[in-house]
CSV table of C-alpha atoms and ligand atoms in Angstrom, one decimal:
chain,number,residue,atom,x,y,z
A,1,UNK,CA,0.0,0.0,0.0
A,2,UNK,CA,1.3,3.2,-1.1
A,3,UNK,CA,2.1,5.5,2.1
A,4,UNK,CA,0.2,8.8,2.3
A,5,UNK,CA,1.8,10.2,5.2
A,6,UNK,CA,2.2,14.0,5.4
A,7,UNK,CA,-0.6,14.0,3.1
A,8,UNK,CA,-3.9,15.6,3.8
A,9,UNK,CA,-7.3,14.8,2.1
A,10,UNK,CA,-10.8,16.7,2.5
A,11,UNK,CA,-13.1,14.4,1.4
A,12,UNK,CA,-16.8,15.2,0.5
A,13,UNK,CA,-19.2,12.3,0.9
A,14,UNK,CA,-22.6,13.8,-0.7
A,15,UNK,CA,-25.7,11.4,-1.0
A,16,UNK,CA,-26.1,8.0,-2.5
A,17,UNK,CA,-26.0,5.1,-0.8
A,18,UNK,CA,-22.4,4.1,-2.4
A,19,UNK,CA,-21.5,6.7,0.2
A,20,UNK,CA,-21.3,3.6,2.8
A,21,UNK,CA,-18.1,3.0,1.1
A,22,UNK,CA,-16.6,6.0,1.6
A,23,UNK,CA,-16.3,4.6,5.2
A,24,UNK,CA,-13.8,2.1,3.6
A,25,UNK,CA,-11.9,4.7,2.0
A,26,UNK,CA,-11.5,7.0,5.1
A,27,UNK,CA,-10.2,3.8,6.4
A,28,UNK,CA,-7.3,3.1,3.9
A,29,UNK,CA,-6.0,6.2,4.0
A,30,UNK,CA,-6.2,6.5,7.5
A,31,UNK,CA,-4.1,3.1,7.5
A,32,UNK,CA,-2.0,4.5,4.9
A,33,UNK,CA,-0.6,7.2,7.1
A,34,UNK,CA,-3.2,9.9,5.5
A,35,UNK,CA,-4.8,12.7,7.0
A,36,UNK,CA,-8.4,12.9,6.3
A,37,UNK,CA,-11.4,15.6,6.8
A,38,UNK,CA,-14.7,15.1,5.6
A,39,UNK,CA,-17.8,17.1,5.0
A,40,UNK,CA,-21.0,15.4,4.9
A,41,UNK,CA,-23.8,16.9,2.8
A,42,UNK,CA,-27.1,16.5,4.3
A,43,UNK,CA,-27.3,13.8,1.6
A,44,UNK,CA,-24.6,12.1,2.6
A,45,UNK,CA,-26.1,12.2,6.0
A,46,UNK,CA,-29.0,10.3,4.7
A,47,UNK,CA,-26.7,7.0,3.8
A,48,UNK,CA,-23.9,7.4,6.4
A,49,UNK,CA,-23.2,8.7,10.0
A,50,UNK,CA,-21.1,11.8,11.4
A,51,UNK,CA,-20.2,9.3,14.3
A,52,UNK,CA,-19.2,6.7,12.1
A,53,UNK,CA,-17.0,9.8,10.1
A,54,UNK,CA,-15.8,11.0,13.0
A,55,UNK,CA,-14.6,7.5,14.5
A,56,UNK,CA,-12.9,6.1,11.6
A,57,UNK,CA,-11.3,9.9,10.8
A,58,UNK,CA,-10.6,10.6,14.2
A,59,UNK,CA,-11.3,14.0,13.2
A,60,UNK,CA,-14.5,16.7,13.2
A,61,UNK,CA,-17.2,16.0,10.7
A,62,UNK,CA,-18.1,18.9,9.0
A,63,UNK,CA,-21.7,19.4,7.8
A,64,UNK,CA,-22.9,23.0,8.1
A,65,UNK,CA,-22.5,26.0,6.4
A,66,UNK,CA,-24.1,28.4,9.1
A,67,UNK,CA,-22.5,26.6,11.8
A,68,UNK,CA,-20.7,29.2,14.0
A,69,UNK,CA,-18.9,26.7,15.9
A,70,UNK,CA,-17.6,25.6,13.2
A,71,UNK,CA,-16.6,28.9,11.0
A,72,UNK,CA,-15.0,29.6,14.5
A,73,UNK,CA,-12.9,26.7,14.7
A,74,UNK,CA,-12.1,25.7,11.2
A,75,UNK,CA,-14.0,27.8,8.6
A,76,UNK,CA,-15.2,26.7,4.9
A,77,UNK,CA,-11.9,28.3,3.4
A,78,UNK,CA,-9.8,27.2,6.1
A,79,UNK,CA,-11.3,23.5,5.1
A,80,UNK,CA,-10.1,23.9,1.9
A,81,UNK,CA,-6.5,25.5,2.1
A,82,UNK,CA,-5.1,23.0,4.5
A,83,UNK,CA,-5.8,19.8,2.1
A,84,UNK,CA,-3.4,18.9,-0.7
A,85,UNK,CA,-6.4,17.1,-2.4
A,86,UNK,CA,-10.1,17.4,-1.9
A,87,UNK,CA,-12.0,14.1,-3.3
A,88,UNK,CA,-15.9,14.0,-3.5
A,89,UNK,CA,-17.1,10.3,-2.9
A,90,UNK,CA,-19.8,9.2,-3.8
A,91,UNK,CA,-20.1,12.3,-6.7
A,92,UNK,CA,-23.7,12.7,-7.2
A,93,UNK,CA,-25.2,13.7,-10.2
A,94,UNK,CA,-26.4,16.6,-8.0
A,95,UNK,CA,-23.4,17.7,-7.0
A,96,UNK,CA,-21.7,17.7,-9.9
A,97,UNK,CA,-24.1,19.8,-11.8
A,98,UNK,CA,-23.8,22.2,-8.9
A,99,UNK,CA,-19.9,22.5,-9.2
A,100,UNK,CA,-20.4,22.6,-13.0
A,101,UNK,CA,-22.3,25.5,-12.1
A,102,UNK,CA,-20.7,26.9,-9.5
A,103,UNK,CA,-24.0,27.0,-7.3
A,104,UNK,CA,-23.3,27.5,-3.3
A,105,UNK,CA,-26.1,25.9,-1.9
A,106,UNK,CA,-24.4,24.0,1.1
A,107,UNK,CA,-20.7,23.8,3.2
A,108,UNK,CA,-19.1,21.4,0.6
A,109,UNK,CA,-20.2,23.1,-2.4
A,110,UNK,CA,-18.8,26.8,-1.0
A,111,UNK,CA,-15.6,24.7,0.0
A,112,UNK,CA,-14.9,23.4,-3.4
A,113,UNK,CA,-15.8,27.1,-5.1
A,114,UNK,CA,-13.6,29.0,-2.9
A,115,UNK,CA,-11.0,26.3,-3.7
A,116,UNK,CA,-8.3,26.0,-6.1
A,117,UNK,CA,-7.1,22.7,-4.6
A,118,UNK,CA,-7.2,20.1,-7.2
A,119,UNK,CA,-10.1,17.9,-7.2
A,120,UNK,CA,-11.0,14.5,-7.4
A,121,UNK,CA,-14.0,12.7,-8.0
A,122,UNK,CA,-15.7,9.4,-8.1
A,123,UNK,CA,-19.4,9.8,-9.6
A,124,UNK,CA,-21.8,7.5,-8.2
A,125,UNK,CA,-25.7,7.5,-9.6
A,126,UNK,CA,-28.4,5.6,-11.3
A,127,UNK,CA,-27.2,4.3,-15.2
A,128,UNK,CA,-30.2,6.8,-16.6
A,129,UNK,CA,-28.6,9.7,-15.0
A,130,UNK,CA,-25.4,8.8,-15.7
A,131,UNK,CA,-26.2,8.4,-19.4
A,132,UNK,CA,-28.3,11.7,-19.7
A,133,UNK,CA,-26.9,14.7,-21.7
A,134,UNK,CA,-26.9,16.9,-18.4
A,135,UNK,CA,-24.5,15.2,-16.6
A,136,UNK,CA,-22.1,14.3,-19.4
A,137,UNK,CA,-22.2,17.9,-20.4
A,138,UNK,CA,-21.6,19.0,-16.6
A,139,UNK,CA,-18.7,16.0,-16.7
A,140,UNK,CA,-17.0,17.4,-19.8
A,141,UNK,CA,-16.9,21.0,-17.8
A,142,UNK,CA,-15.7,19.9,-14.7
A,143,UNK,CA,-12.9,17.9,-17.1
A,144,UNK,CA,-12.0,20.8,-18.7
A,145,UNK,CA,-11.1,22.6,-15.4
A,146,UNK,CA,-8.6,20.0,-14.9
A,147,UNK,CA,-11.2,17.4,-12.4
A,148,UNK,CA,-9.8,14.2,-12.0
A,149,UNK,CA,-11.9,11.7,-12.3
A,150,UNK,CA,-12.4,8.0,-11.3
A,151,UNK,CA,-15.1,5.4,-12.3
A,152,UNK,CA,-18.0,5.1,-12.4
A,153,UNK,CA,-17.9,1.1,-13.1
A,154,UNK,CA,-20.6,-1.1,-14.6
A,155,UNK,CA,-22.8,-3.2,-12.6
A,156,UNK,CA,-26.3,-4.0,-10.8
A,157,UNK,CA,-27.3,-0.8,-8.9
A,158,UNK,CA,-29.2,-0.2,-5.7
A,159,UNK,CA,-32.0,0.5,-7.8
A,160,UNK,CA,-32.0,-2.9,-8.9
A,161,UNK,CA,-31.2,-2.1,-12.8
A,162,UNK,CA,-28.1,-3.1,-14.2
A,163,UNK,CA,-25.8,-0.8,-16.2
A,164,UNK,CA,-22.8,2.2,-15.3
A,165,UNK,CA,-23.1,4.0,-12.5
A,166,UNK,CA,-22.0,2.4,-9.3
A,167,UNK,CA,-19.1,4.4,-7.8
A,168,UNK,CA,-15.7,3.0,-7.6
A,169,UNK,CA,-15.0,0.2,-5.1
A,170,UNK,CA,-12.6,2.0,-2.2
A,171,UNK,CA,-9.8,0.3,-3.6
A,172,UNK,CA,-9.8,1.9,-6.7
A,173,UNK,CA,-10.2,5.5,-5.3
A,174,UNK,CA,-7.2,5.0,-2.9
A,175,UNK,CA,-5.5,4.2,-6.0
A,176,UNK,CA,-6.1,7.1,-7.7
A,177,UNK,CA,-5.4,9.5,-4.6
A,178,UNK,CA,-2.3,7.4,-4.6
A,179,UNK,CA,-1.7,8.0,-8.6
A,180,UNK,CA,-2.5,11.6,-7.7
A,181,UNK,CA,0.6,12.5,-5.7
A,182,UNK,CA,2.7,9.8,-6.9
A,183,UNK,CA,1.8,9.5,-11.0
A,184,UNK,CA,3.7,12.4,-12.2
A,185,UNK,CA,5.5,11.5,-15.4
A,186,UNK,CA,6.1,14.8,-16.3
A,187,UNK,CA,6.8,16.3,-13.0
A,188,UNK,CA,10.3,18.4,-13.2
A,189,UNK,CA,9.5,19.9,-16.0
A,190,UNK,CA,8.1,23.1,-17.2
A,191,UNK,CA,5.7,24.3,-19.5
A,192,UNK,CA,4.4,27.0,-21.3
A,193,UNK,CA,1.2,27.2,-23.5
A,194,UNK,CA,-0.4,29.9,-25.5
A,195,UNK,CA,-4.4,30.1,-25.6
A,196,UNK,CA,-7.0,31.9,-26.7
A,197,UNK,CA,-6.9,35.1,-29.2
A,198,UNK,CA,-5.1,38.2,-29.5
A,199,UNK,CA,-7.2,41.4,-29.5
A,200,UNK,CA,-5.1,43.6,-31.5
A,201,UNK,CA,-6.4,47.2,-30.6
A,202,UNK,CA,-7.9,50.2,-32.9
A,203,UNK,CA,-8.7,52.7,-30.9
A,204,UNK,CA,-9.8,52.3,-26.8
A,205,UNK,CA,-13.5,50.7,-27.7
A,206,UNK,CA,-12.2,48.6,-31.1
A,207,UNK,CA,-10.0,45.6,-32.0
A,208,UNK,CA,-9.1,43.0,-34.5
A,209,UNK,CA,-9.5,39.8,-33.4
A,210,UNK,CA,-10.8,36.2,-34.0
A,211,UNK,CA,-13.3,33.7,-32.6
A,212,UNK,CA,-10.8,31.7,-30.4
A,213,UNK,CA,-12.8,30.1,-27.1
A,214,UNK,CA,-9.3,28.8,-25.6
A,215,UNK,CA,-10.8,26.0,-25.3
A,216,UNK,CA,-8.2,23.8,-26.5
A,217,UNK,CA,-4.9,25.9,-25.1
A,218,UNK,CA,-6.7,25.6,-21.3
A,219,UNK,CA,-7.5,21.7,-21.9
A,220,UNK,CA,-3.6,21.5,-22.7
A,221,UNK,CA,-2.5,22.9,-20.0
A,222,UNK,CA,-4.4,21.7,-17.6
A,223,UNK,CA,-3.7,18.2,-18.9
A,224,UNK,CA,0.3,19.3,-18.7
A,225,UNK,CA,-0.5,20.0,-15.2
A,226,UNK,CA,-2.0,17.2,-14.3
A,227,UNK,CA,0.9,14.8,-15.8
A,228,UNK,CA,3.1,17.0,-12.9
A,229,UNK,CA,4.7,19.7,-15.5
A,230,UNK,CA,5.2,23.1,-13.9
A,231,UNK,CA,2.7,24.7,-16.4
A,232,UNK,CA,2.4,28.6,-17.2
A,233,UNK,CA,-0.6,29.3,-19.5
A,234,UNK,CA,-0.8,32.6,-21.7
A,235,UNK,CA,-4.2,33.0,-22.7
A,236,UNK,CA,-5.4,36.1,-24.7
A,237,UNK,CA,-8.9,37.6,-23.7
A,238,UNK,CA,-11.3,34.2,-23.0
A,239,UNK,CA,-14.6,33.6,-21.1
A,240,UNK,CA,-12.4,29.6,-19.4
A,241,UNK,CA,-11.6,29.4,-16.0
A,242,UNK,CA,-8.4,28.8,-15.2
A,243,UNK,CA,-7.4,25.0,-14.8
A,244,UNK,CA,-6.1,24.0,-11.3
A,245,UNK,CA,-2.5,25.0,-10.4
A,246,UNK,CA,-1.4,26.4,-13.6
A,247,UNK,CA,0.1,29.7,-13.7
A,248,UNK,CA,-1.9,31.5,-15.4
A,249,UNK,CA,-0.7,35.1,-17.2
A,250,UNK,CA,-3.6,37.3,-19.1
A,251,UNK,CA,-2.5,39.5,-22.2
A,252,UNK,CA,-4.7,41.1,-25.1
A,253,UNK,CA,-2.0,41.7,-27.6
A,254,UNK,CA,0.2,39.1,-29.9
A,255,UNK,CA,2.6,41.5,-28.4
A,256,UNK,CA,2.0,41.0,-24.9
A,257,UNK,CA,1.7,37.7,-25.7
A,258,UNK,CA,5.8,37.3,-27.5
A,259,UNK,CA,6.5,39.2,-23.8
A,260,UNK,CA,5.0,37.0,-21.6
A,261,UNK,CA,6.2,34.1,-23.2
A,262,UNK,CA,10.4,35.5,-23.2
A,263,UNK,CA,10.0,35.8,-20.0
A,264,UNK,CA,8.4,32.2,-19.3
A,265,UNK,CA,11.6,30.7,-20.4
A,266,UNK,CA,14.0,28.9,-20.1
A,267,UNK,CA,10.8,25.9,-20.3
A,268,UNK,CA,11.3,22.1,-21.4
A,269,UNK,CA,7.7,22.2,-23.5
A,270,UNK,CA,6.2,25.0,-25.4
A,271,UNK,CA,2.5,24.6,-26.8
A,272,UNK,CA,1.2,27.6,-29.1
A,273,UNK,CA,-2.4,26.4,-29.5
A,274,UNK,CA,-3.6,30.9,-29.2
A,275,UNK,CA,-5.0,31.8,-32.2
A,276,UNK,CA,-2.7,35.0,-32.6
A,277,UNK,CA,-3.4,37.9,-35.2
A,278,UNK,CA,-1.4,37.7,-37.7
A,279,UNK,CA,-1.8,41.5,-38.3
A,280,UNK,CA,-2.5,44.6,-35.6
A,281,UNK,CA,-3.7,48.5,-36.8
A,282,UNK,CA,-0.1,50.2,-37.9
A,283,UNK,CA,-1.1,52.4,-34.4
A,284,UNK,CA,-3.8,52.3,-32.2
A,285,UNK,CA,-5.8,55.6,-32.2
A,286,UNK,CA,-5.8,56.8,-28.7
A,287,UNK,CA,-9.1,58.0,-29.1
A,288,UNK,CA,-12.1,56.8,-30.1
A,289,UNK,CA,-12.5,56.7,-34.2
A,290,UNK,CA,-15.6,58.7,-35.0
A,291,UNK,CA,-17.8,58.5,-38.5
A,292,UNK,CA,-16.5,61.0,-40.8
A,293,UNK,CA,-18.9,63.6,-42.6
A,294,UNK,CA,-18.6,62.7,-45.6
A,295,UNK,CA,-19.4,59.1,-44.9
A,296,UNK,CA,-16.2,58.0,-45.9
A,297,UNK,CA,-14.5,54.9,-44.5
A,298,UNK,CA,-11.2,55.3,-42.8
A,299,UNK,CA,-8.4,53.1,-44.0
A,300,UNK,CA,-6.8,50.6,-41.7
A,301,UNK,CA,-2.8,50.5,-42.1
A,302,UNK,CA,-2.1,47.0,-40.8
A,303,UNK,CA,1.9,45.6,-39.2
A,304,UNK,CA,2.5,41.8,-38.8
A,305,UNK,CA,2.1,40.5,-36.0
A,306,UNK,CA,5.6,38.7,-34.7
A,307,UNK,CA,5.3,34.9,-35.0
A,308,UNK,CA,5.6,34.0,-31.9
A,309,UNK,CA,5.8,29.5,-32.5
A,310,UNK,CA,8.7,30.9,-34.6
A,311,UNK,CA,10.4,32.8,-32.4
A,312,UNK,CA,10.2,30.5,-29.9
A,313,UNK,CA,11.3,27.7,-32.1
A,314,UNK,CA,14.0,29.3,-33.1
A,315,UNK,CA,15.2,31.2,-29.7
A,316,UNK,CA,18.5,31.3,-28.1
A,317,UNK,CA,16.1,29.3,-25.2
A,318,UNK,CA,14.7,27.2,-27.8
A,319,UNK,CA,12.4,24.8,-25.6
A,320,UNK,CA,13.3,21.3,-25.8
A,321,UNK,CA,10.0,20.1,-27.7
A,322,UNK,CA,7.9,23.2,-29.4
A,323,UNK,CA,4.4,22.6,-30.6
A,324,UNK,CA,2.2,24.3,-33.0
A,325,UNK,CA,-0.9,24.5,-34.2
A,326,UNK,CA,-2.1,24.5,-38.1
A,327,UNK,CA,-5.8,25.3,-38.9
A,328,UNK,CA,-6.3,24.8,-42.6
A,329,UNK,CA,-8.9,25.2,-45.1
A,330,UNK,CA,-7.3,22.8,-48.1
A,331,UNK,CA,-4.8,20.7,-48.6
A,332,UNK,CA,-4.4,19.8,-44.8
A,333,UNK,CA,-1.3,17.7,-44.5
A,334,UNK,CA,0.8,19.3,-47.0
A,335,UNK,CA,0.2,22.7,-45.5
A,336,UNK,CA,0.6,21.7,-42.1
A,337,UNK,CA,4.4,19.8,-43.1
A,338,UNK,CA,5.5,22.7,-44.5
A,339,UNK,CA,4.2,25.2,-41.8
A,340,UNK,CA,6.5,22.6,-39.3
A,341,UNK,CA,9.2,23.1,-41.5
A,342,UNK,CA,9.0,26.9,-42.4
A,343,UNK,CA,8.4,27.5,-37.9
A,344,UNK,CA,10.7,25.3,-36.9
A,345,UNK,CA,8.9,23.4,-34.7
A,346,UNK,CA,8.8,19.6,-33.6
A,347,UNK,CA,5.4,18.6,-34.0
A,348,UNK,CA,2.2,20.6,-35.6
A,349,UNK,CA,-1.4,19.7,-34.4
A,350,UNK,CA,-3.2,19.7,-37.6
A,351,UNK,CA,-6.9,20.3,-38.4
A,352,UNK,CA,-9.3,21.3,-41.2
A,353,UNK,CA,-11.5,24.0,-40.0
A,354,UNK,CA,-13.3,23.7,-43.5
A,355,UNK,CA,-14.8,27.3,-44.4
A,356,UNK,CA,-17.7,27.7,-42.3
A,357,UNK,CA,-15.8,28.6,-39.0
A,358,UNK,CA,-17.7,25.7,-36.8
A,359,UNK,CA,-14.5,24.7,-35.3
A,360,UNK,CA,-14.1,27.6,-32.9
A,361,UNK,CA,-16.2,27.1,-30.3
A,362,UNK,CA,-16.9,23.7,-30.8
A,363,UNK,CA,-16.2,21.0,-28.4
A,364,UNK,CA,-14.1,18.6,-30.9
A,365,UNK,CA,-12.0,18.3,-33.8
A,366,UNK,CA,-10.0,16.0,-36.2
A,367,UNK,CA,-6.9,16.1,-36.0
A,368,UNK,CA,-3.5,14.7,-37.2
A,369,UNK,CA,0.3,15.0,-35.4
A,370,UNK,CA,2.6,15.9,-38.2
A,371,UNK,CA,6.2,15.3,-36.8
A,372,UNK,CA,9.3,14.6,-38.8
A,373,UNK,CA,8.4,11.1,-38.6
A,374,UNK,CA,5.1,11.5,-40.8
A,375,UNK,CA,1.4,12.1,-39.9
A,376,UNK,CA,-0.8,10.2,-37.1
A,377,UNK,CA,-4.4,10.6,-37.8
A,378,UNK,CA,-6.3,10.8,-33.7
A,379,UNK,CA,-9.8,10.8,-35.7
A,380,UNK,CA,-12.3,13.2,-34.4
A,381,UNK,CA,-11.8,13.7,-30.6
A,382,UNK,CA,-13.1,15.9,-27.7
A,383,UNK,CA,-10.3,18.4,-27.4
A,384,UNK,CA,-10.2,17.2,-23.5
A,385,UNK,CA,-8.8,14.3,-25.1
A,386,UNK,CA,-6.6,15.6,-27.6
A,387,UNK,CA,-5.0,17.6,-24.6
A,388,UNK,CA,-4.6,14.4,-23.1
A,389,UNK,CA,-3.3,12.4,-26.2
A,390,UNK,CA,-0.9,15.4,-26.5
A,391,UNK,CA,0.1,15.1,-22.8
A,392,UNK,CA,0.7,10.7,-23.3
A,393,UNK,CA,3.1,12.0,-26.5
A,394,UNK,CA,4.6,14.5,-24.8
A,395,UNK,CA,5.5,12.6,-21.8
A,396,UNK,CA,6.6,9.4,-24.0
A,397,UNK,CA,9.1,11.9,-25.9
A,398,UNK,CA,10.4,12.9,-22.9
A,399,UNK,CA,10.9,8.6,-21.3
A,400,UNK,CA,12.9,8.3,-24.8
A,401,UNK,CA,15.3,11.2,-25.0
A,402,UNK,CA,17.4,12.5,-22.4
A,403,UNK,CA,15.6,15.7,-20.6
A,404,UNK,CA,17.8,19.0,-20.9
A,405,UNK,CA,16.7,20.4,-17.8
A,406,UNK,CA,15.7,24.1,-19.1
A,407,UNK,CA,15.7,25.4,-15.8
A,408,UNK,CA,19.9,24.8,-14.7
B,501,CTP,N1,1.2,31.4,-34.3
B,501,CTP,C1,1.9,32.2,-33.4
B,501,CTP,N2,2.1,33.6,-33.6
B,501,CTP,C2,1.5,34.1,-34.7
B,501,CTP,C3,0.7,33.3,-35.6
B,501,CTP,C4,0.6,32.0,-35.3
B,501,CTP,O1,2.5,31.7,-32.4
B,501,CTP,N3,1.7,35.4,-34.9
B,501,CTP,C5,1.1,30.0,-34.0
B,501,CTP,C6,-0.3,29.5,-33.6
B,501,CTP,O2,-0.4,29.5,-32.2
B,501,CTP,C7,-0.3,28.1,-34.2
B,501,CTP,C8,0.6,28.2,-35.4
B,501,CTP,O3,1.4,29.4,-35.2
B,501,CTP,O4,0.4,27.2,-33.3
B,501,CTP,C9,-0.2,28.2,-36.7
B,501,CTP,O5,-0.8,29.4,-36.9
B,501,CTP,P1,-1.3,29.9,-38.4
B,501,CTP,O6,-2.0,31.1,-38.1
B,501,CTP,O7,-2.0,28.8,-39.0
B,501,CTP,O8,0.1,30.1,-39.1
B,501,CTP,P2,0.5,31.1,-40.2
B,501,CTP,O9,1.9,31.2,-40.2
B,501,CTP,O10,-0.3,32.4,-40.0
B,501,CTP,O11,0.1,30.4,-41.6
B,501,CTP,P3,-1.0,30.7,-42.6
B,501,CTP,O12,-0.9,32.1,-42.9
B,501,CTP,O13,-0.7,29.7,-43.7
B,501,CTP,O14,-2.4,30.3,-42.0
């Protein structure tokens, strides 16, 4: 058994009778030299005990929001900011929607909202619910904020129907608490990824920019993160939340964006997936363009942008492995080979956005990994999974060549 000692785990058993196996898991960590604090929704308390908490914890149970004895003691962000993982087990459909959400109704739904701790979960609920387009929608967000995730597994539910659902036996949750602190294939080494657009200003109330949602850049980076790489994520102007424990750096400008990148280095991985301007107003009026009299349009002098893949790929501080991103219209592969070539750049994510601009925005994509080696074709995937996909690549590079150590 893997030792946990010096580690320290809130867990949140909310309601489902699966939650009688949570007792099990405060169990083997407790025997594995964990620390463990639980909250018990009043769900939870429907299926398990405080006593029987409190006794196998040897700890408080924690249950109420309003409760001054508690906020006196040890407060809802105090709960948070002394674990090094909170895990909800059982996961109800319920409260997954409500951290999807980000609804407060109850102690462990304020904890986990005025948390950045990473987060662990192991969904438990009837097949039906498990299935509907709700919850997998609610799943896919949690995902993208960088929630781990473990089960649910198949079998005969409480209910008495038959089908996926039933949460993950104890075992299996220790061993992803375990995989957690201990799984960390890319942990040493540092990352930087570009997300989002650039807004390239005209005047104070106008810019050029482009229908980016980020989407992709944050999954990356959070999936960086998760693999144990030190991750700092440039992301232009996007409505994503930042994924746990990534270093996250805001900027509007392709400008900004070169900047903030320089100054992330020396890094071991560099992944450009912003969709940067290619081209900002010559200058930026510093007031705001007004309609002319005679109904004439103004005329827009336009500078390139810097290439910012390029430059990186071709730095002084050159990261180890560089990765870029080609979104094409036609001839996909061909384009996408020579775009690797003319940046300089190891590997090139390629996809065909067609003409119709559905890609942006959209929650998957085919694409293809064009390396010196040739093209890989990874179908049409959730871009959750293509950040992960990316990650297993990156992190198998990294097992077969010797690592350079940026950082020394
Ligand atoms: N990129 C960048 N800086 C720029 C433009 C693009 O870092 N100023 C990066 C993107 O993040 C992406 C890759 O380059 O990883 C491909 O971008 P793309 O706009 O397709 O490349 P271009 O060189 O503009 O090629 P084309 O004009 O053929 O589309």
């Amino acid at each position: 058994m893997t030792s946990l000692k010096d580690k320290s785990i809130l867990l949140i058993i909310s309601g489902g009778i699966a939650a009688y196996k949570s007792l099990e898991l405060i169990r083997l960590i407790r025997k594995s030299g964990g620390h463990v604090r639980c909250i018990l929704t009043k769900g939870g308390a429907q299926f398990v005990t405080p006593l029987s908490i409190a006794a196998l914890s040897e700890e408080n149970v924690y249950d109420d929001l309003w409760s001054l004895k508690d906020e006196t003691e040890m407060g809802h962000i105090r709960l948070s900011r002394e674990a090094d993982l909170i895990v909800v087990a059982p996961a109800s459909a319920n409260i997954i929607a409500q951290m999807a959400q980000g609804l407060t109704p109850d102690l462990a739904t304020t904890t986990l909202l005025a948390s950045d701790k990473p987060v662990l979960i192991a969904p438990a609920m009837n097949h039906k619910m498990w299935d509907h387009p709700a919850t997998q929608a609610n799943l896919a967000t949690l995902k993208d904020r960088g929630v781990l995730s473990v089960g649910p597994d198949e079998g005969d539910m409480a209910c008495g129907e038959h089908g996926m659902g039933r949460m993950s036996e104890p075992e299996a949750i220790f061993e992803a608490i375990s995989d957690f602190f201990f799984k960390r294939p890319l942990k040493g080494l540092t990352a930087l990824v570009t997300s989002g657009p650039t807004h390239e200003p005209l005047d104070p109330v106008r810019f050029i920019g482009n229908r980016s949602s980020g989407k992709q850049g944050h999954a990356i980076a959070a999936a960086l993160a998760q693999a144990g790489a030190h991750v700092t994520l440039i992301s232009g102007p996007v409505n994503q939340s930042a994924p746990a424990g990534v270093n996250l750096i805001k900027v509007q400008t392709a400008a900004q964006m070169l900047s903030a990148c320089e100054n992330a280095l020396p890094a071991d991985i560099a992944v450009c997936a912003a969709a940067v301007a290619d081209w900002a107003p010559e200058q930026a009026s510093t007031q705001k363009l007004k309609k002319r009299e005679d109904e004439s349009a103004p005329t827009i002098a336009l500078k390139q942008n810097p290439d910012i893949l390029k430059t990186l790929s071709n730095h002084k501080n050159r990261p180890q492995m560089v990765i870029g991103f080609a979104a094409e219209t036609e001839n996909l592969l061909e384009n996408a080979a020579a775009k690797r070539t003319r940046k300089g750049c190891d590997w090139i994510l390629a996809n065909d956005v067609g003409t119709d601009g559905k890609t942006f925005g959209a929650d998957e994509n085919h694409v293809y990994l064009v390396s010196a080696n040739g093209q890989d074709d990874w179908g049409l995937t959730s871009k959750t999974e293509i950040a992960r996909k990316l990650t297993a690549q990156i992190t198998g590079y990294f097992t077969d060549h010797e690592h350079k150590h940026a950082a020394e």
